Coordinates of C-alpha atoms in Angstrom, one line a residue:
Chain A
X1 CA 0.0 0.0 0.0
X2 CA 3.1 2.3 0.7
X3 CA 4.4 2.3 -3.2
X4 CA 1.2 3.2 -3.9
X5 CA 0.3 6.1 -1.4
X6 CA 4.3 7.2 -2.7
X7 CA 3.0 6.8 -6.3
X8 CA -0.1 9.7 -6.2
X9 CA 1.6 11.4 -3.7
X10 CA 4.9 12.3 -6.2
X11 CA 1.7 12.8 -9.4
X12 CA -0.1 15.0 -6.8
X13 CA 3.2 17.3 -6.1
X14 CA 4.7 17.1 -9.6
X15 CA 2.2 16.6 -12.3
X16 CA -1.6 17.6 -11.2
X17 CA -2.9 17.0 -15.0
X18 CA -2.1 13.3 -14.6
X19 CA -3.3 13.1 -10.9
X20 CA -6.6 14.7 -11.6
X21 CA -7.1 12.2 -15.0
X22 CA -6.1 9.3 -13.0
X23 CA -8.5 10.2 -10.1
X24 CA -11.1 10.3 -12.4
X25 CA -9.7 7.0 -13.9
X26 CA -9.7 5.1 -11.0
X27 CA -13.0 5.9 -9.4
X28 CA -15.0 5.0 -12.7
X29 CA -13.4 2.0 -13.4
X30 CA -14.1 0.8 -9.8
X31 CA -17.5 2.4 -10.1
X32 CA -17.7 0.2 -13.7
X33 CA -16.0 -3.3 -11.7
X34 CA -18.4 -3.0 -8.5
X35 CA -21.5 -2.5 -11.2
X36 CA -20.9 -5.5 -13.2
X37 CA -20.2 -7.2 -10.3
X38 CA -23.3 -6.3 -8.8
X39 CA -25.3 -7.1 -11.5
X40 CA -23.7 -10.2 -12.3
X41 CA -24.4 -11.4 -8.0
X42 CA -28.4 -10.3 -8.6
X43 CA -28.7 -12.4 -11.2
X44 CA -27.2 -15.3 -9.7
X45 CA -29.1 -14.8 -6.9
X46 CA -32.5 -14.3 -8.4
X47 CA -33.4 -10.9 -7.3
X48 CA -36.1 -8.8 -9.0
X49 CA -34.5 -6.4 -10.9
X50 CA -36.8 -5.9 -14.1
X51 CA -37.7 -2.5 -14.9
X52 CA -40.4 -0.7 -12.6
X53 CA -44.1 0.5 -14.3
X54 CA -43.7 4.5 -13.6
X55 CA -47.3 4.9 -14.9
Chain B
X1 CA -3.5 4.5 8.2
X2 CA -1.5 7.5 7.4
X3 CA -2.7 9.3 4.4
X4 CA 0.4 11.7 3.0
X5 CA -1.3 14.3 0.8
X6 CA -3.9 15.2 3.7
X7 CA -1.3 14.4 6.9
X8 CA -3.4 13.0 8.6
X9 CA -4.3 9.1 10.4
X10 CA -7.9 8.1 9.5
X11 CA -8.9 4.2 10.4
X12 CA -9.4 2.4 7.2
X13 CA -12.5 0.8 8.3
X14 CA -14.0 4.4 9.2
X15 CA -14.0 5.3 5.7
X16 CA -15.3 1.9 4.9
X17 CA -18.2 2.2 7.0
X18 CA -19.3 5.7 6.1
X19 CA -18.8 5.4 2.7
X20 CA -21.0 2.3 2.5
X21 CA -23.8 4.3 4.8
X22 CA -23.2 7.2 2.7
X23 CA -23.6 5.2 -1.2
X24 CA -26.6 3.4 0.4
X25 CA -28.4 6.9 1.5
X26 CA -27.2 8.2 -1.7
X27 CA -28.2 5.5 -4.0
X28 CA -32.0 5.3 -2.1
X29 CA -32.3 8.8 -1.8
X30 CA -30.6 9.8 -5.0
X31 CA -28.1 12.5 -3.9
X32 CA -24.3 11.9 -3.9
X33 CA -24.5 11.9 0.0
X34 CA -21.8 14.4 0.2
X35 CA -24.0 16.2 2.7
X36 CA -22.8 13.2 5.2
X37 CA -19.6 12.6 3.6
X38 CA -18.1 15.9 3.8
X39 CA -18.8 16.5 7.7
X40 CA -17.6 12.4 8.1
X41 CA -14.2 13.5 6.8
X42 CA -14.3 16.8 8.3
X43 CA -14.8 15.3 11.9
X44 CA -11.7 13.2 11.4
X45 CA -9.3 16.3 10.4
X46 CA -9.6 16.6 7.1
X47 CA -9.3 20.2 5.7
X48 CA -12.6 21.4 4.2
X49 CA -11.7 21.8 0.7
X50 CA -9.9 18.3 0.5
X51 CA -13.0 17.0 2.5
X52 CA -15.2 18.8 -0.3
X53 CA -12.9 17.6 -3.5
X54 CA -12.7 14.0 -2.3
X55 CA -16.6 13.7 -1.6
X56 CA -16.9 14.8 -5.3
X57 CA -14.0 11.8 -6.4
X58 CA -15.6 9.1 -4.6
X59 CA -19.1 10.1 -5.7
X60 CA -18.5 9.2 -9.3
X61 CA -18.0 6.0 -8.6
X62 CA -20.7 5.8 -6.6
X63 CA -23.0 7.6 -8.8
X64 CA -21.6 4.9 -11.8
X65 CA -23.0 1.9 -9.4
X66 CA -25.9 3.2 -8.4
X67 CA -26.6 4.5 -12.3
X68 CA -26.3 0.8 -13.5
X69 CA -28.9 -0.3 -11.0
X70 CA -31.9 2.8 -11.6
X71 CA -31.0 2.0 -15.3
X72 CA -31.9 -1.7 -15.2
X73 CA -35.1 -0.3 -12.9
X74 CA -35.8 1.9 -15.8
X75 CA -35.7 5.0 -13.4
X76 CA -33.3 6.7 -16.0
X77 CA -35.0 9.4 -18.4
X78 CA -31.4 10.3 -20.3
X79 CA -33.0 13.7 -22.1
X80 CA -33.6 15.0 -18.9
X81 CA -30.1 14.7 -17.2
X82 CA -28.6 15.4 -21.0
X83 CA -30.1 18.6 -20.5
X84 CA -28.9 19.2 -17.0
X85 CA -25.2 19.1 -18.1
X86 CA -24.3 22.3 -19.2
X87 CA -25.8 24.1 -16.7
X88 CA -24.3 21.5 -13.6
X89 CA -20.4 21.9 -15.7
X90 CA -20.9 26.1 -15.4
X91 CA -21.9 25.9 -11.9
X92 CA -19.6 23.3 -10.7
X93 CA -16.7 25.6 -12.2
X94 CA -18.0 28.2 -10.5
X95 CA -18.3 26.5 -7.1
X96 CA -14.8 25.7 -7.7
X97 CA -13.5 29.3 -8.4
X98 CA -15.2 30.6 -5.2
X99 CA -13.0 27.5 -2.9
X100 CA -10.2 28.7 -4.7
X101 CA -10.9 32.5 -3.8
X102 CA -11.4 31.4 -0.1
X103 CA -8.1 29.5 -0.1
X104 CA -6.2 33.2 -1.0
X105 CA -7.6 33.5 2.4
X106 CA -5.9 30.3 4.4
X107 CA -6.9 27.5 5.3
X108 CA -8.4 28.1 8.5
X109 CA -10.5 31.2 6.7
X110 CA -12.0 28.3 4.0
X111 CA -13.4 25.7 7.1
X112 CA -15.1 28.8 8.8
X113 CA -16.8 29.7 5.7
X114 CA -17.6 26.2 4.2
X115 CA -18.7 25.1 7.9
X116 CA -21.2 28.0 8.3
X117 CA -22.9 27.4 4.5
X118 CA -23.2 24.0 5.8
X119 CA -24.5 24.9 8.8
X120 CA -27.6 27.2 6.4
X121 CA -27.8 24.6 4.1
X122 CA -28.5 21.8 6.6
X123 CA -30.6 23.6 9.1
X124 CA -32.8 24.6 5.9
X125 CA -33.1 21.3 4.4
X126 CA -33.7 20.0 7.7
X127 CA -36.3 22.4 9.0
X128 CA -38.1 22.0 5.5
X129 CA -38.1 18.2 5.1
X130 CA -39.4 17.7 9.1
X131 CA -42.0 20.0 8.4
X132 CA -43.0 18.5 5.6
X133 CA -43.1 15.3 6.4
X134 CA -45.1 15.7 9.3
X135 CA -47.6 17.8 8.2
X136 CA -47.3 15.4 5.5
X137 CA -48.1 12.1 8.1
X138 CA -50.5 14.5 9.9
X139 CA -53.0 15.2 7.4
X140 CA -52.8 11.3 6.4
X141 CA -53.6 10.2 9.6
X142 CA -56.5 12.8 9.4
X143 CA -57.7 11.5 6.5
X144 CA -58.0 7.8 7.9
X145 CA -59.9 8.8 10.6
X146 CA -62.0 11.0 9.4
X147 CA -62.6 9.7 5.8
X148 CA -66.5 10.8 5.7
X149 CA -66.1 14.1 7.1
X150 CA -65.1 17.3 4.4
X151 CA -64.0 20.0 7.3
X152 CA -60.7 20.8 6.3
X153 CA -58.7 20.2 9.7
X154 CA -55.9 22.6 10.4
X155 CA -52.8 20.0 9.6
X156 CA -55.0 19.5 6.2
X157 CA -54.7 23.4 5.5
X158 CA -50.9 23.5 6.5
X159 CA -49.8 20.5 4.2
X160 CA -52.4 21.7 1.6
X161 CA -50.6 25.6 1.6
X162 CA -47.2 23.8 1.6
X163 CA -48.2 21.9 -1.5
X164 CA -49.8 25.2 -3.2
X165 CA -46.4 27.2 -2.7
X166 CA -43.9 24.6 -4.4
X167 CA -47.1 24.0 -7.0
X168 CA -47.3 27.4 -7.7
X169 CA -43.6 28.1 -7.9
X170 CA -43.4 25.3 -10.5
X171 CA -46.0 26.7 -12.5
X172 CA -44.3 29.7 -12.8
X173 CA -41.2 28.8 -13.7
X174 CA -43.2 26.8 -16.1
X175 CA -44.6 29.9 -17.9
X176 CA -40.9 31.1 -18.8
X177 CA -40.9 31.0 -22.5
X178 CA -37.6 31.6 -23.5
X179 CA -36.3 29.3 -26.5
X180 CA -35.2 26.9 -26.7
X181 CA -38.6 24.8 -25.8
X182 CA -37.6 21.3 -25.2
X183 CA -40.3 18.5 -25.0
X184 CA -40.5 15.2 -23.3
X185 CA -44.0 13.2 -23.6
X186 CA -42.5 10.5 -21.2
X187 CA -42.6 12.5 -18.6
X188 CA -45.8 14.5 -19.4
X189 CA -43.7 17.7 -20.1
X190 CA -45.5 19.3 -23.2
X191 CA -43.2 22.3 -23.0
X192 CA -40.3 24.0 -21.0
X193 CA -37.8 26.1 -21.6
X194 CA -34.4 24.8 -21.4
X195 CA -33.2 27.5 -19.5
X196 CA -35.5 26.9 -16.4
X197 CA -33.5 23.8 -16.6
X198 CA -30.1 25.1 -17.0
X199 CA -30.6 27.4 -14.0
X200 CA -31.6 24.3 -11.8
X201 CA -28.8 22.7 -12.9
X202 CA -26.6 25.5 -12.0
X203 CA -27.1 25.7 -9.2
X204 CA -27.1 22.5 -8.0
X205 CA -23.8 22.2 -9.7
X206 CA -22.9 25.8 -7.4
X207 CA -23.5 23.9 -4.2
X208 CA -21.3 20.7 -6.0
X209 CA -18.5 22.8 -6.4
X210 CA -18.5 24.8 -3.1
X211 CA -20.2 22.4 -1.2
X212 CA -19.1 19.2 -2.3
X213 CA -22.6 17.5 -2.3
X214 CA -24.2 15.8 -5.1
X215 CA -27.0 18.4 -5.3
X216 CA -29.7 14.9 -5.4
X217 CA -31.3 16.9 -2.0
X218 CA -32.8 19.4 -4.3
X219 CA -32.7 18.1 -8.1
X220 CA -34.6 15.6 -7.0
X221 CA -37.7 18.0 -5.9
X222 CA -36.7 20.1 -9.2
X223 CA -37.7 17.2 -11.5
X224 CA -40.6 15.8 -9.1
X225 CA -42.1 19.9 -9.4
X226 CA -40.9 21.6 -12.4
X227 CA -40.5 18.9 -14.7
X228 CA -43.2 16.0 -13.3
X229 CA -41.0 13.3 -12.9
X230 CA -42.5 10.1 -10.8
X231 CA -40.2 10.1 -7.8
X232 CA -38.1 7.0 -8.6
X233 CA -37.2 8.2 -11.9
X234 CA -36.4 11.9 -10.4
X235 CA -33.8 10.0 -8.3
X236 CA -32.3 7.4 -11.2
X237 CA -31.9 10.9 -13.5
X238 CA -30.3 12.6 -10.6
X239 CA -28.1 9.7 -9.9
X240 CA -26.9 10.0 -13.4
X241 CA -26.7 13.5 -13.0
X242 CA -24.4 13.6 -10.4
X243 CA -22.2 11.5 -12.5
X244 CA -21.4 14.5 -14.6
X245 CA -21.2 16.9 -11.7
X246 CA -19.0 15.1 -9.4
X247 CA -16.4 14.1 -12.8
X248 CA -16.4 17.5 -13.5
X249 CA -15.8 18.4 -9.8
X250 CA -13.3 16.2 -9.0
X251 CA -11.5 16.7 -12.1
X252 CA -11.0 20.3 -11.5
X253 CA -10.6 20.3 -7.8
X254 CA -7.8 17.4 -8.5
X255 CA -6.3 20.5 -10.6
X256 CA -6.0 22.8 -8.0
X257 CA -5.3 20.1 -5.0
X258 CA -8.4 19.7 -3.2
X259 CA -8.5 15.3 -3.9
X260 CA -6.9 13.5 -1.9
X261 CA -7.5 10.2 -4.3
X262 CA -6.4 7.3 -1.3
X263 CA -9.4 8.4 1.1
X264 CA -11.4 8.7 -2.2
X265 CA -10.7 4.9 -2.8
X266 CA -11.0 3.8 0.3
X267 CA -14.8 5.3 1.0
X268 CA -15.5 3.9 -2.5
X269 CA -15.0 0.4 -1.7
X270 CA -18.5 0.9 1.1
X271 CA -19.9 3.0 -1.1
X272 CA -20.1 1.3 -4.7
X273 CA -21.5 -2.2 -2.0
X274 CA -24.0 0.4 -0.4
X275 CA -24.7 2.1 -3.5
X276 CA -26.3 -0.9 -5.0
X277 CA -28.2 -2.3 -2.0
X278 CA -29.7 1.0 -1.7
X279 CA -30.6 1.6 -5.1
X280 CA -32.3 -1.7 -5.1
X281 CA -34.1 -0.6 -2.0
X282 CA -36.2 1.8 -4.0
X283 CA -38.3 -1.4 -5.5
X284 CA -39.4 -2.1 -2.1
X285 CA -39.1 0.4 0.2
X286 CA -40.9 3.9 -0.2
X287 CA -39.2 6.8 0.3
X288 CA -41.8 8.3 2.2
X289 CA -41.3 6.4 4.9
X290 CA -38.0 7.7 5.7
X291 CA -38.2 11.2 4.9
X292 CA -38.4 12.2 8.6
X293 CA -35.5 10.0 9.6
X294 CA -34.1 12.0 6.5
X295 CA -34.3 15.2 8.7
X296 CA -33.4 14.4 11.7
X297 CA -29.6 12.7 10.1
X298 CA -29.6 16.4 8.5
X299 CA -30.2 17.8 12.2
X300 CA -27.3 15.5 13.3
X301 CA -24.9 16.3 10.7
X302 CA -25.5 20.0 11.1
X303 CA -24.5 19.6 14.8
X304 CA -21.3 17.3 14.1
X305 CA -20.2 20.8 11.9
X306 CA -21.4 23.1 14.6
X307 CA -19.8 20.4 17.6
X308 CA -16.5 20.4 15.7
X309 CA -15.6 23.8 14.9
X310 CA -17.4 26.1 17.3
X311 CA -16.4 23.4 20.5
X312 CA -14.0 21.8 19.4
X313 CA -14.7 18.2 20.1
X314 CA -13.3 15.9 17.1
X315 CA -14.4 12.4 19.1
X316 CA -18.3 13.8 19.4
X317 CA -18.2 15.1 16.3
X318 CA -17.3 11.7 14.7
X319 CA -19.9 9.9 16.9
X320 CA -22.4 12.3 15.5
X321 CA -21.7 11.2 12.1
X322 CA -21.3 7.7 11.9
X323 CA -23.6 7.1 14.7
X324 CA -26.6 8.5 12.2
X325 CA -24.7 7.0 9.3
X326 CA -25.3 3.9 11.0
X327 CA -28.7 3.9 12.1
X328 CA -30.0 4.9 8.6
X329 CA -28.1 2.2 6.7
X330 CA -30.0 -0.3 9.3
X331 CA -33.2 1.2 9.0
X332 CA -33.2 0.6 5.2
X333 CA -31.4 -2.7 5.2
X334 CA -34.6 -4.1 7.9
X335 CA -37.2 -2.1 5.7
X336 CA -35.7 -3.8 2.7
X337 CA -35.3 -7.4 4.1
X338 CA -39.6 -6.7 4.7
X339 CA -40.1 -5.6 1.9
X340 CA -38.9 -8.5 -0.2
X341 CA -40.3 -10.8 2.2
X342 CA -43.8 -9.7 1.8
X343 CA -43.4 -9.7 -2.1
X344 CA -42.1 -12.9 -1.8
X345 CA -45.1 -13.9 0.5
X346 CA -47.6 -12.3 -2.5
X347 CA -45.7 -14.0 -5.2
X348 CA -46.0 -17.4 -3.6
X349 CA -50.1 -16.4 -2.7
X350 CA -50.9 -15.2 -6.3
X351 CA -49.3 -18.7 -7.4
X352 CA -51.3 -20.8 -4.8
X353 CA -54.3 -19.3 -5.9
X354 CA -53.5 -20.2 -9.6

């Protein structure tokens, strides 16, 4: 966990382009992971997740 | 564990925990949760416009998660939020620009000033939403009881003037006629000008950037009232909303060093489990039923604000917060567990009686 705290600390001090692109990076491709996981565990478990009648 | 851009020791599973009370609120409720997740990190020592940045970071992912979930739900009306980007990107920049104003200031100059708009915002929200919901409950129970009788009772007259104001307000802004018109017979909007839009979504996307909250506390009632959304799809559009905002956000407070990206990750690992189990919450649970416990978690984490800065007391602060954090993520986990048990009790009825 150290290399990596070292890792975005030295992008946050010497490059904030880069930090700021791979903040946004990582967050929405764990955002994308947990979501098809997600999915992927509601199906296997059988929940209800068909689309609602807003009518 | 020591994070080094902040300085500061913050317990991994502290971050965990609020950020999977936090994605559940958010993803039931449809806000980012940044209301709870900027006084969570504040409480712990985390300077206010890091707190407010890294609440923006994590609450893409979050937003990502719980957008996969309204969108299978079909609570998603993508016109709607399409048209709520522009004006969310302008405000959010300008949110930014007026943290970056305070910072010329110091540090200890940006907390005061981001902890008393908190403290307005909060107490607002908070004061609104309790009375609201009560009169709401009141003139319910009213109705039960006295289903025969016409004499409008006093809580009647109250809920009835609160309705009028927000329904008259709506039909107001509804009259603006500026073009562009913009259309949508899903959602029973003949027409509206965009800019009645664009100015809600400005400044929700103000209170994103200063504030580092989603904004899903009042897009939400701006697409229930001015637009007609039904409620669940109001909080599925704002969810996907708030993707925009908080990308935006983060991107530009990561610019001018606000993120700190480790306490980001860390929050997002709760939040993107929470996220889902509260965005599936919405099939069963209604929201109605919480909006009171809604009001009193804004109560509490007004006070963690006021406890921390004006007295000084970090540990109550802290217990504040993730003591309410706590007790709403229970509260829809039990109403949720109910709720699919009864539809699972109807489903196997329906089937005996076929």
């Amino acid at each position: 966990m150290n290399w990596l705290a070292t890792l975005i600390l030295q992008w946050y001090k010497t490059d904030r382009l880069l930090y700021a692109c791979v903040t946004i990076g990582a967050v929405a491709v764990i955002g994308l992971l947990f979501g098809i996981l997600g999915s992927w565990i509601a199906r296997k478990l059988g929940l209800d997740t068909s689309r609602l009648n807003h009518s | 564990m020591f994070f080094p851009i902040t300085g500061v020791n913050i317990a991994v599973w502290y971050l965990v925990g609020i950020g999977f009370a936090v994605g559940m609120c958010g993803g039931f409720w449809g806000g980012g949760g940044g209301w709870i997740l900027t006084p969570a990190l504040y409480a712990v020592g985390v300077p206010m416009n890091i707190a407010v940045g890294t609440s923006l970071a994590q609450m893409v992912g979050q937003a990502i998660v719980a957008t996969f979930w309204h969108h299978r739900l079909g609570n998603i009306s993508v016109r709607v939020a399409a048209m709520m980007i522009p004006g969310t990107i302008v405000g959010v920049e300008i949110g930014a620009r007026i943290m970056e104003v305070l910072k010329t200031h110091g540090e200890a100059h940006v907390n005061q000033v981001i902890s008393v708009l908190y403290i307005i915002l909060l107490s607002g929200l908070a004061i609104y939403t309790l009375v609201e919901s009560l009169c709401s409950q009141q003139a319910l129970a009213r109705a039960h009881q006295q289903q025969t009788d016409d004499e409008k009772t006093p809580s009647n007259q109250r809920s009835a003037v609160a309705d009028r104001v927000l329904v008259d307000a709506a039909h107001y802004l509804a009259q603006c006629r500026i073009p562009p018109m913009i259309r949508c017979p899903l959602l029973r909007v003949e027409r509206m000008s965009f800019w009645v839009i664009f100015l809600a979504a400005m400044l929700t996307g103000i209170l994103a950037g200063l504030l580092g909250v989603g904004g899903g506390f009042l897009r939400v009632p701006t697409l229930v009232y001015l637009i007609g959304c039904p409620t669940h799809v109001a909080v599925g559009t704002s969810m996907f909303a708030i993707i925009v905002s908080g990308a935006f956000g983060a991107f530009t407070h990561a610019l001018k060093g606000n993120v700190d990206l480790l306490i980001a990750l860390c929050m997002l690992i709760g939040a993107a489990i929470g996220a889902q189990i509260g965005s599936f919450a919405t099939r069963y649970v209604q929201g109605t039923q919480l909006r009171v416990m809604f009001g009193v978690a804004l109560v509490v984490a007004t006070a963690s604000i006021v406890v921390k800065n004006f007295f000084n007391m970090p540990v109550l602060a802290i217990m504040l917060v993730a003591g309410i954090a706590g007790l709403m993520t229970l509260i829809i986990i039990t109403l949720l567990i109910r709720g699919v048990a009864q539809a699972a009790r109807a489903q196997a009825e329906q089937a005996a009686d076929h």
